[in-house]
CSV table of C-alpha atoms in Angstrom, one decimal:
chain,number,residue,atom,x,y,z
A,1,MET,CA,18.6,5.8,-23.2
A,2,ILE,CA,18.2,4.3,-26.6
A,3,PRO,CA,18.7,0.6,-27.2
A,4,ALA,CA,20.3,-0.8,-30.3
A,5,SER,CA,18.0,-1.3,-33.2
A,6,PHE,CA,16.0,-4.4,-33.4
A,7,GLU,CA,13.3,-6.0,-35.5
A,8,TYR,CA,10.1,-6.5,-33.5
A,9,HIS,CA,8.0,-9.6,-33.8
A,10,ARG,CA,4.6,-10.2,-32.2
A,11,PRO,CA,3.5,-13.6,-33.2
A,12,ASN,CA,0.1,-14.8,-32.1
A,13,ASP,CA,0.9,-18.4,-31.4
A,14,MET,CA,3.7,-20.6,-30.1
A,15,ALA,CA,4.4,-22.1,-33.5
A,16,GLY,CA,5.1,-18.6,-34.7
A,17,VAL,CA,7.5,-17.9,-31.8
A,18,LEU,CA,9.4,-21.1,-32.3
A,19,SER,CA,9.8,-20.6,-36.1
A,20,ILE,CA,11.3,-17.1,-35.5
A,21,LEU,CA,13.6,-18.5,-32.9
A,22,GLU,CA,14.7,-21.2,-35.3
A,23,GLU,CA,15.3,-18.8,-38.1
A,24,HIS,CA,17.4,-16.3,-36.1
A,25,GLY,CA,19.0,-18.5,-33.5
A,26,ASP,CA,21.1,-16.5,-31.0
A,27,ASP,CA,19.9,-13.2,-32.5
A,28,ALA,CA,16.4,-13.7,-31.3
A,29,ARG,CA,15.0,-13.5,-27.8
A,30,VAL,CA,11.5,-13.7,-26.4
A,31,MET,CA,10.2,-11.0,-24.1
A,32,ALA,CA,7.3,-11.4,-21.6
A,33,GLY,CA,6.8,-8.3,-19.5
A,34,GLY,CA,10.1,-6.8,-20.5
A,35,HIS,CA,11.0,-5.3,-17.1
A,36,SER,CA,14.3,-7.2,-16.9
A,37,LEU,CA,15.1,-7.3,-20.6
A,38,ILE,CA,14.2,-3.7,-21.6
A,39,PRO,CA,16.4,-2.1,-19.0
A,40,MET,CA,19.3,-4.3,-20.1
A,41,MET,CA,18.7,-3.3,-23.7
A,42,LYS,CA,18.6,0.4,-22.8
A,43,LEU,CA,21.9,0.0,-21.1
A,44,ARG,CA,23.1,-1.9,-24.2
A,45,MET,CA,24.1,-4.8,-22.0
A,46,ALA,CA,21.7,-6.9,-24.0
A,47,ASP,CA,21.8,-6.9,-27.8
A,48,VAL,CA,18.6,-8.4,-29.3
A,49,PRO,CA,18.5,-8.0,-33.1
A,50,HIS,CA,15.1,-9.9,-33.1
A,51,LEU,CA,12.8,-9.2,-30.2
A,52,ILE,CA,9.8,-11.6,-29.9
A,53,ASP,CA,7.0,-10.1,-27.8
A,54,LEU,CA,4.9,-12.9,-26.3
A,55,GLN,CA,1.9,-10.7,-25.4
A,56,ASP,CA,-0.4,-12.1,-28.1
A,57,VAL,CA,0.5,-15.8,-27.7
A,58,GLY,CA,-2.5,-17.5,-26.2
A,59,GLY,CA,-2.5,-20.1,-23.5
A,60,LEU,CA,0.2,-18.6,-21.3
A,61,GLY,CA,-1.9,-16.6,-18.9
A,62,GLY,CA,-3.8,-19.1,-16.8
A,63,ILE,CA,-3.7,-20.1,-13.1
A,64,THR,CA,-5.1,-23.5,-12.2
A,65,VAL,CA,-5.5,-24.4,-8.5
A,66,GLY,CA,-5.9,-28.0,-7.4
A,67,ASP,CA,-3.7,-30.6,-5.8
A,68,THR,CA,-1.3,-29.4,-8.4
A,69,ILE,CA,-1.0,-25.7,-9.0
A,70,THR,CA,0.0,-24.5,-12.5
A,71,ILE,CA,0.8,-20.9,-13.4
A,72,GLY,CA,1.2,-19.8,-17.0
A,73,ALA,CA,4.4,-18.0,-17.9
A,74,MET,CA,2.7,-14.8,-18.8
A,75,VAL,CA,0.8,-14.5,-15.4
A,76,THR,CA,2.0,-11.3,-13.8
A,77,GLN,CA,2.9,-10.7,-10.2
A,78,SER,CA,-0.1,-8.5,-10.0
A,79,ASP,CA,-2.3,-11.4,-11.3
A,80,ILE,CA,-0.9,-13.5,-8.5
A,81,ILE,CA,-1.6,-11.0,-5.8
A,82,LEU,CA,-5.2,-10.5,-7.0
A,83,HIS,CA,-5.9,-14.3,-7.2
A,84,ASP,CA,-7.7,-15.3,-4.0
A,85,ALA,CA,-7.9,-19.1,-4.7
A,86,LEU,CA,-4.2,-19.1,-5.3
A,87,ALA,CA,-3.5,-17.1,-2.2
A,88,ASP,CA,-5.6,-19.6,-0.2
A,89,ALA,CA,-3.8,-22.6,-1.7
A,90,ALA,CA,-0.3,-21.3,-1.8
A,91,PRO,CA,-0.1,-18.1,0.3
A,92,ILE,CA,3.7,-17.8,-0.1
A,93,LEU,CA,3.2,-16.7,-3.7
A,94,ARG,CA,1.2,-13.6,-2.7
A,95,GLU,CA,3.6,-12.9,0.2
A,96,ALA,CA,6.6,-13.0,-2.1
A,97,SER,CA,5.0,-11.2,-5.0
A,98,LEU,CA,4.1,-8.2,-2.8
A,99,GLN,CA,7.8,-7.9,-2.1
A,100,ILE,CA,8.8,-7.7,-5.7
A,101,ALA,CA,9.6,-4.3,-7.2
A,102,ASP,CA,6.7,-1.8,-7.1
A,103,PRO,CA,3.1,-1.7,-8.3
A,104,GLN,CA,3.9,-0.5,-11.8
A,105,VAL,CA,6.5,-3.2,-12.3
A,106,ARG,CA,4.2,-5.9,-10.8
A,107,TYR,CA,1.6,-5.2,-13.5
A,108,MET,CA,4.1,-6.1,-16.1
A,109,GLY,CA,6.5,-8.5,-14.5
A,110,THR,CA,5.7,-12.2,-15.2
A,111,VAL,CA,6.4,-15.5,-13.5
A,112,GLY,CA,7.9,-16.9,-16.7
A,113,GLY,CA,10.2,-14.0,-17.2
A,114,ASN,CA,11.2,-14.0,-13.6
A,115,VAL,CA,12.1,-17.7,-13.5
A,116,ALA,CA,13.6,-18.0,-17.0
A,117,ASN,CA,15.8,-14.9,-16.9
A,118,GLY,CA,18.3,-16.5,-14.6
A,119,ASP,CA,19.1,-13.3,-12.7
A,120,PRO,CA,20.2,-14.3,-9.2
A,121,GLY,CA,18.4,-11.2,-7.9
A,122,ASN,CA,15.0,-12.4,-9.1
A,123,ASP,CA,12.7,-13.7,-6.3
A,124,MET,CA,10.7,-16.4,-8.0
A,125,PRO,CA,13.6,-18.8,-8.7
A,126,GLY,CA,14.3,-19.3,-5.0
A,127,LEU,CA,10.6,-19.4,-4.3
A,128,MET,CA,10.1,-22.1,-6.9
A,129,GLN,CA,13.0,-24.2,-5.5
A,130,CYS,CA,11.4,-24.0,-2.1
A,131,LEU,CA,8.2,-25.3,-3.6
A,132,ASP,CA,10.0,-28.0,-5.5
A,133,ALA,CA,8.3,-26.6,-8.7
A,134,THR,CA,8.7,-28.0,-12.2
A,135,PHE,CA,9.2,-25.7,-15.2
A,136,THR,CA,7.7,-26.5,-18.5
A,137,VAL,CA,9.5,-25.4,-21.7
A,138,VAL,CA,8.6,-25.9,-25.3
A,139,GLY,CA,11.0,-26.1,-28.2
A,140,PRO,CA,11.3,-27.5,-31.7
A,141,ASN,CA,11.2,-31.1,-30.3
A,142,GLY,CA,8.1,-30.5,-28.2
A,143,GLU,CA,7.6,-30.0,-24.5
A,144,ARG,CA,10.1,-30.8,-21.7
A,145,LYS,CA,9.9,-30.5,-17.9
A,146,ILE,CA,12.8,-29.4,-15.8
A,147,PRO,CA,12.8,-29.3,-11.9
A,148,ALA,CA,13.4,-25.8,-10.5
A,149,ARG,CA,16.1,-27.2,-8.3
A,150,ASP,CA,18.1,-28.4,-11.4
A,151,PHE,CA,17.4,-25.4,-13.6
A,152,TYR,CA,20.0,-22.8,-12.5
A,153,GLU,CA,23.6,-23.3,-13.6
A,154,ALA,CA,25.1,-19.9,-13.2
A,155,ALA,CA,24.0,-16.2,-13.5
A,156,TYR,CA,21.8,-16.0,-16.6
A,157,MET,CA,22.7,-19.7,-17.5
A,158,THR,CA,19.8,-22.1,-17.1
A,159,GLY,CA,18.7,-25.5,-18.3
A,160,ARG,CA,16.5,-23.9,-21.0
A,161,GLU,CA,18.0,-24.1,-24.5
A,162,ASP,CA,18.1,-20.9,-26.6
A,163,ASP,CA,15.4,-22.3,-28.9
A,164,GLU,CA,13.1,-23.1,-26.0
A,165,VAL,CA,10.4,-21.0,-24.4
A,166,MET,CA,9.2,-21.2,-20.8
A,167,THR,CA,5.5,-21.8,-20.8
A,168,ALA,CA,4.5,-22.7,-17.2
A,169,VAL,CA,5.5,-23.5,-13.7
A,170,SER,CA,3.7,-26.1,-11.6
A,171,PHE,CA,4.1,-27.5,-8.1
A,172,ALA,CA,2.1,-29.6,-5.6
A,173,LYS,CA,-0.2,-27.6,-3.4
A,174,PRO,CA,2.2,-26.7,-0.5
A,175,ALA,CA,1.4,-28.0,3.1
A,176,GLY,CA,2.1,-26.3,6.4
A,177,GLY,CA,3.3,-22.9,7.2
A,178,HIS,CA,5.1,-20.5,4.9
A,179,ALA,CA,7.2,-17.3,4.8
A,180,TYR,CA,9.0,-15.2,2.3
A,181,GLU,CA,11.3,-12.8,4.1
A,182,LYS,CA,13.3,-10.2,2.2
A,183,GLN,CA,15.8,-7.6,3.1
A,184,LYS,CA,16.2,-4.8,0.6
A,185,ARG,CA,17.7,-1.3,0.6
A,186,LYS,CA,14.5,0.3,-0.7
A,187,ILE,CA,11.2,-0.5,-2.5
A,188,GLY,CA,12.0,-1.8,-5.9
A,189,ASP,CA,15.5,-3.1,-5.1
A,190,TYR,CA,16.6,-6.6,-5.4
A,191,ALA,CA,17.2,-8.5,-2.2
A,192,THR,CA,20.3,-8.1,-0.1
A,193,ALA,CA,19.1,-11.5,1.2
A,194,ALA,CA,15.8,-13.3,1.0
A,195,ALA,CA,14.5,-16.6,2.2
A,196,ALA,CA,11.6,-18.8,1.1
A,197,VAL,CA,10.5,-21.3,3.8
A,198,GLN,CA,7.7,-23.9,3.9
A,199,ILE,CA,7.4,-26.0,7.1
A,200,VAL,CA,5.1,-28.9,8.0
A,201,LYS,CA,4.4,-29.4,11.7
A,202,ASN,CA,3.3,-32.8,13.2
A,203,GLY,CA,2.3,-32.4,16.8
A,204,GLY,CA,5.0,-30.1,18.2
A,205,THR,CA,7.7,-31.4,15.8
A,206,CYS,CA,8.8,-30.3,12.4
A,207,ALA,CA,7.9,-33.1,9.9
A,208,SER,CA,9.5,-31.5,6.9
A,209,ALA,CA,11.1,-28.2,5.9
A,210,SER,CA,12.0,-26.6,2.6
A,211,ILE,CA,14.4,-23.6,2.5
A,212,ALA,CA,15.7,-21.6,-0.5
A,213,MET,CA,17.7,-18.4,-0.5
A,214,THR,CA,17.7,-15.5,-3.0
A,215,ASN,CA,20.6,-13.3,-4.3
A,216,LEU,CA,23.3,-15.0,-2.1
A,217,SER,CA,25.1,-16.8,-4.9
A,218,ASP,CA,25.2,-16.7,-8.7
A,219,THR,CA,22.1,-19.0,-8.6
A,220,PRO,CA,19.2,-19.4,-6.2
A,221,VAL,CA,20.3,-21.7,-3.4
A,222,TYR,CA,18.1,-24.6,-2.3
A,223,SER,CA,19.6,-25.7,1.1
A,224,ALA,CA,18.5,-29.2,1.8
A,225,ALA,CA,20.8,-29.2,4.8
A,226,ALA,CA,19.1,-26.2,6.3
A,227,GLY,CA,15.7,-27.9,6.0
A,228,ASP,CA,17.1,-31.2,7.4
A,229,ALA,CA,18.4,-29.3,10.5
A,230,LEU,CA,14.8,-28.5,11.5
A,231,VAL,CA,13.2,-31.9,10.9
A,232,GLY,CA,12.5,-33.8,14.1
A,233,THR,CA,13.1,-30.7,16.2
A,234,SER,CA,10.6,-28.4,18.0
A,235,VAL,CA,12.1,-25.5,15.9
A,236,ASP,CA,13.5,-23.9,19.0
A,237,GLY,CA,16.5,-21.5,19.1
A,238,ASP,CA,19.1,-24.2,18.8
A,239,ALA,CA,17.4,-25.8,15.8
A,240,ILE,CA,17.1,-22.4,14.0
A,241,LYS,CA,20.7,-21.8,14.7
A,242,ALA,CA,21.7,-25.1,13.2
A,243,ALA,CA,19.5,-24.4,10.1
A,244,VAL,CA,21.1,-21.0,9.7
A,245,GLY,CA,24.6,-22.5,10.1
A,246,ALA,CA,23.8,-25.2,7.4
A,247,MET,CA,22.4,-22.5,5.1
A,248,LEU,CA,25.6,-20.4,5.5
A,249,ASN,CA,27.6,-23.4,4.2
A,250,ASP,CA,25.5,-23.4,1.0
A,251,ILE,CA,25.5,-19.8,0.0
A,252,ASP,CA,28.4,-17.9,-1.7
A,253,PRO,CA,27.6,-14.2,-1.8
A,254,VAL,CA,29.9,-11.7,-3.4
A,255,GLU,CA,30.6,-8.1,-2.4
A,256,ASP,CA,28.7,-5.5,-4.4
A,257,ASN,CA,26.8,-2.2,-3.8
A,258,ARG,CA,24.5,-4.1,-1.3
A,259,GLY,CA,27.5,-4.7,1.0
A,260,PRO,CA,30.5,-6.8,1.7
A,261,VAL,CA,30.4,-10.6,2.1
A,262,ALA,CA,30.4,-10.6,5.9
A,263,PHE,CA,27.4,-8.2,5.9
A,264,LYS,CA,25.4,-10.3,3.4
A,265,ARG,CA,26.1,-13.5,5.4
A,266,HIS,CA,24.9,-11.7,8.6
A,267,VAL,CA,21.7,-10.5,6.8
A,268,ALA,CA,21.1,-14.0,5.3
A,269,GLY,CA,21.2,-15.5,8.8
A,270,VAL,CA,18.8,-12.8,10.3
A,271,ILE,CA,16.4,-13.2,7.4
A,272,LEU,CA,16.3,-17.0,7.5
A,273,ALA,CA,15.8,-17.0,11.2
A,274,ARG,CA,12.8,-14.6,10.8
A,275,ALA,CA,11.4,-16.6,8.0
A,276,ILE,CA,11.6,-19.9,9.9
A,277,GLU,CA,10.0,-18.4,13.0
A,278,ARG,CA,7.1,-16.9,10.9
A,279,ALA,CA,6.6,-20.1,8.9
A,280,TRP,CA,6.6,-22.2,12.1
A,281,SER,CA,4.1,-19.9,13.7
A,282,ARG,CA,1.8,-20.5,10.8
A,283,ALA,CA,2.4,-24.3,10.5
B,1,MET,CA,17.5,-2.3,-39.2
B,2,THR,CA,16.6,1.3,-38.6
B,3,GLN,CA,13.3,0.8,-40.5
B,4,LYS,CA,10.4,2.8,-39.2
B,5,ASN,CA,6.9,1.3,-38.9
B,6,GLN,CA,3.4,2.6,-38.5
B,7,TYR,CA,1.8,2.1,-35.1
B,8,LYS,CA,-1.8,2.8,-34.1
B,9,LEU,CA,-2.4,3.8,-30.5
B,10,ASN,CA,-5.4,5.0,-28.6
B,11,VAL,CA,-4.3,7.9,-26.5
B,12,ASN,CA,-6.8,9.6,-24.2
B,13,GLY,CA,-9.7,8.4,-26.3
B,14,GLN,CA,-8.3,9.3,-29.6
B,15,THR,CA,-6.8,6.9,-32.2
B,16,VAL,CA,-3.5,8.2,-33.4
B,17,GLU,CA,-1.0,6.8,-35.9
B,18,VAL,CA,2.7,7.3,-35.4
B,19,THR,CA,5.7,6.5,-37.5
B,20,ALA,CA,8.6,5.2,-35.3
B,21,GLU,CA,11.3,2.7,-35.0
B,22,PRO,CA,10.1,-0.2,-32.8
B,23,ARG,CA,12.8,0.6,-30.2
B,24,GLU,CA,11.4,4.1,-29.5
B,25,LEU,CA,10.3,4.2,-25.9
B,26,LEU,CA,6.6,5.0,-25.4
B,27,ILE,CA,7.4,8.1,-23.3
B,28,TYR,CA,9.3,9.6,-26.2
B,29,THR,CA,6.4,8.8,-28.6
B,30,LEU,CA,4.0,10.5,-26.2
B,31,ARG,CA,6.1,13.6,-25.5
B,32,GLU,CA,7.9,14.2,-28.8
B,33,GLN,CA,5.6,12.9,-31.5
B,34,LEU,CA,2.2,13.5,-29.9
B,35,ASN,CA,3.2,16.6,-27.8
B,36,ILE,CA,1.6,15.0,-24.8
B,37,THR,CA,4.0,16.4,-22.2
B,38,GLY,CA,2.2,15.5,-19.0
B,39,PRO,CA,4.1,12.3,-18.4
B,40,HIS,CA,7.7,13.3,-17.5
B,41,ILE,CA,11.1,11.7,-17.9
B,42,GLY,CA,12.6,11.5,-14.5
B,43,CYS,CA,15.1,8.7,-14.0
B,44,GLU,CA,14.4,6.9,-17.3
B,45,THR,CA,15.4,3.6,-15.6
B,46,SER,CA,12.0,2.3,-14.3
B,47,HIS,CA,12.4,3.6,-10.8
B,48,CYS,CA,10.9,7.1,-10.3
B,49,GLY,CA,7.4,6.7,-11.9
B,50,ALA,CA,7.3,10.2,-13.3
B,51,CYS,CA,6.4,8.7,-16.7
B,52,THR,CA,3.5,6.6,-15.4
B,53,VAL,CA,0.5,6.2,-17.7
B,54,THR,CA,-2.4,3.8,-17.7
B,55,ILE,CA,-2.4,1.2,-20.4
B,56,ASP,CA,-5.3,-1.2,-20.7
B,57,GLY,CA,-6.1,-0.7,-17.0
B,58,LYS,CA,-2.6,-1.1,-15.7
B,59,SER,CA,-0.2,1.6,-14.3
B,60,VAL,CA,2.9,1.4,-16.5
B,61,LYS,CA,6.2,3.2,-16.6
B,62,SER,CA,6.2,4.4,-20.2
B,63,CYS,CA,10.1,4.6,-20.2
B,64,THR,CA,10.0,0.8,-19.9
B,65,MET,CA,7.8,0.0,-22.9
B,66,PHE,CA,8.6,0.1,-26.6
B,67,VAL,CA,6.1,1.9,-28.8
B,68,ALA,CA,5.8,-1.4,-30.7
B,69,GLN,CA,4.5,-3.1,-27.6
B,70,ALA,CA,1.9,-0.4,-27.1
B,71,GLU,CA,0.3,-0.8,-30.6
B,72,GLY,CA,-3.4,-1.4,-30.3
B,73,LYS,CA,-3.5,-0.4,-26.6
B,74,GLU,CA,-5.6,2.2,-24.8
B,75,ILE,CA,-3.4,4.7,-23.1
B,76,THR,CA,-4.4,7.3,-20.6
B,77,THR,CA,-2.1,10.1,-19.5
B,78,ILE,CA,-2.7,12.9,-17.0
B,79,GLU,CA,-4.2,14.9,-19.9
B,80,GLY,CA,-6.9,12.3,-20.2
B,81,LEU,CA,-7.9,12.6,-16.5
B,82,GLY,CA,-8.7,16.2,-16.4
B,83,GLY,CA,-7.5,19.7,-17.4
B,84,PRO,CA,-7.6,23.4,-16.3
B,85,ASP,CA,-11.3,23.7,-17.2
B,86,ALA,CA,-12.4,20.5,-15.4
B,87,LEU,CA,-9.9,19.2,-12.9
B,88,HIS,CA,-10.0,15.6,-11.8
B,89,PRO,CA,-10.8,15.2,-8.1
B,90,LEU,CA,-7.2,14.1,-7.6
B,91,GLN,CA,-5.8,17.2,-9.4
B,92,GLU,CA,-8.1,19.4,-7.3
B,93,ALA,CA,-7.0,17.6,-4.1
B,94,PHE,CA,-3.3,17.9,-4.9
B,95,LYS,CA,-3.9,21.6,-5.4
B,96,GLU,CA,-5.9,22.1,-2.2
B,97,HIS,CA,-3.7,20.0,0.1
B,98,HIS,CA,-0.3,21.1,-1.2
B,99,GLY,CA,0.4,17.7,-2.7
B,100,LEU,CA,3.1,19.1,-4.9
B,101,GLN,CA,6.1,21.4,-4.5
B,102,CYS,CA,8.1,21.5,-7.8
B,103,GLY,CA,5.4,19.4,-9.5
B,104,TYR,CA,7.7,17.3,-11.6
B,105,CYS,CA,6.5,14.0,-10.2
B,106,THR,CA,2.9,15.1,-10.0
B,107,PRO,CA,1.5,13.8,-13.3
B,108,GLY,CA,2.9,10.3,-12.6
B,109,MET,CA,1.7,10.5,-9.0
B,110,ILE,CA,-1.9,11.4,-10.0
B,111,THR,CA,-2.1,9.0,-12.9
B,112,ARG,CA,-0.9,6.1,-10.6
B,113,ALA,CA,-3.2,7.3,-7.8
B,114,SER,CA,-6.2,7.3,-10.2
B,115,LYS,CA,-5.7,3.6,-10.8
B,116,LEU,CA,-5.0,2.9,-7.1
B,117,LEU,CA,-8.4,4.5,-6.2
B,118,GLU,CA,-10.1,2.3,-8.8
B,119,GLU,CA,-8.7,-0.8,-7.1
B,120,ILE,CA,-9.1,0.4,-3.6
B,121,PRO,CA,-11.7,3.1,-3.4
B,122,ASN,CA,-11.2,3.9,0.3
B,123,PRO,CA,-7.6,3.2,1.0
B,124,THR,CA,-5.8,3.4,4.4
B,125,GLU,CA,-2.7,5.5,4.7
B,126,GLU,CA,-0.7,2.3,4.6
B,127,GLU,CA,-2.4,1.1,1.4
B,128,ILE,CA,-1.8,4.5,-0.2
B,129,ARG,CA,2.0,4.4,0.7
B,130,PHE,CA,2.3,0.8,-0.5
B,131,GLY,CA,0.3,1.4,-3.7
B,132,MET,CA,2.3,4.6,-4.5
B,133,ALA,CA,5.7,2.9,-3.9
B,134,GLY,CA,6.6,3.1,-7.5
B,135,ASN,CA,6.5,6.9,-7.6
B,136,ILE,CA,9.3,9.0,-6.1
B,137,CYS,CA,9.0,12.6,-5.0
B,138,ARG,CA,12.4,14.4,-4.6
B,139,CYS,CA,10.8,17.3,-2.8
B,140,THR,CA,9.9,14.7,-0.2
B,141,GLY,CA,6.4,15.8,0.0
B,142,TYR,CA,4.9,12.4,0.7
B,143,GLN,CA,2.9,13.4,3.7
B,144,ASN,CA,0.8,15.9,1.6
B,145,ILE,CA,0.6,13.5,-1.3
B,146,VAL,CA,-1.0,10.9,1.0
B,147,LYS,CA,-3.3,13.5,2.4
B,148,SER,CA,-4.3,14.6,-1.1
B,149,ILE,CA,-5.1,11.1,-2.2
B,150,LYS,CA,-7.2,10.5,0.9
B,151,ALA,CA,-9.1,13.7,0.3
B,152,ALA,CA,-9.7,12.8,-3.4
B,153,ALA,CA,-10.9,9.3,-2.4
B,154,ALA,CA,-13.4,10.9,0.0
B,155,GLU,CA,-14.5,13.3,-2.7
B,156,ILE,CA,-14.9,10.6,-5.3
B,157,ASN,CA,-16.8,8.3,-2.9
B,158,ALA,CA,-19.2,11.2,-1.8
B,159,ALA,CA,-19.9,12.0,-5.5
B,160,LYS,CA,-20.7,8.3,-6.2
B,161,GLU,CA,-23.0,8.1,-3.2
B,162,ALA,CA,-24.8,11.3,-4.2
B,163,ALA,CA,-25.3,9.9,-7.7
B,164,GLN,CA,-27.1,6.9,-6.4
């Protein structure tokens, strides 16, 4: 499998990246870990005459943990898994990262690539919507912040302009219990259905809940209604059923090699119920 | 656009220079330019792990990296771990515990396992299966692969203790 020819660029700062993007416009694309883009180039489904490798660009690899958590775009899934302070502050990130692809891919796969790519199969976009994260992009007119819940327009269509580069994701340190639950056919596969859940418990009652689903529409699906269905309840069977029902109104899966629509809707319900139960037990 | 460039790599401790188009996948550079044929091409789609090498301390599928990305990197293949005259403990253990049948996946398995044992020197069976999830064996010999990795871990740890 040989991709089409391209010119390879490895600038060592963001100014260099942006000037190449400006010069070549649509013909140029940035690459982080490459584990989404390179397979598409090998299949010749992506044609990238000018490939800009971000590996030497400084300042994109940091993880800062405080009341606000910031993760640089070039932080890999493996970096996330190995970062104990991050796992203490936001354990859903490690739980989700361990369910992405396989060890070799996790050494290369980055947060920035995963959220910027816009593939509905990627796990980080739904996770970031659950956490109400903000994405930072930089372009010729400087830096701009975009809420994760507003970022995804359609498959591979996002709020990032072609001349902008994703540099970081940030979110408030999450409270309460968490779960990232994913059904996949085999290790390394994208989700048939996945759910990201954060729940805050006050006494025996749900004070707030955030729910987002992966690979069940052409974008990740943040389901405010599903979260609302849990608030004020004791998260018993009826409440979970109501949340699942609300979520099913928000997703729009299509039939593919992971199954027909009815099956995907069934799996989505099972996965979300499990995720809510686990998050609640940890809240 | 089909211009070739010079790339400098460090492979198994030796600095080599190759002439290649940037789009050349690292596995082809290793196998066809450098005649390092331990890493195999299995699926060529980032799934099977037969092409696994270690690059700057990470296990990487060399079918999913362009040679241009690897410039300046330290690359270790199965050839850099051990050979017929001095087998790596993992190679010895795979031989002793029947950790291979056809052998096609074995270089990738052992190269990945060597990194796994650096990260987790005394892994449980579950940790081995999870840590080896990026490598597929079509002879379905996983049981003996796990057994081999466990045996190699014990051997490496015993040698470390003896050295102290």
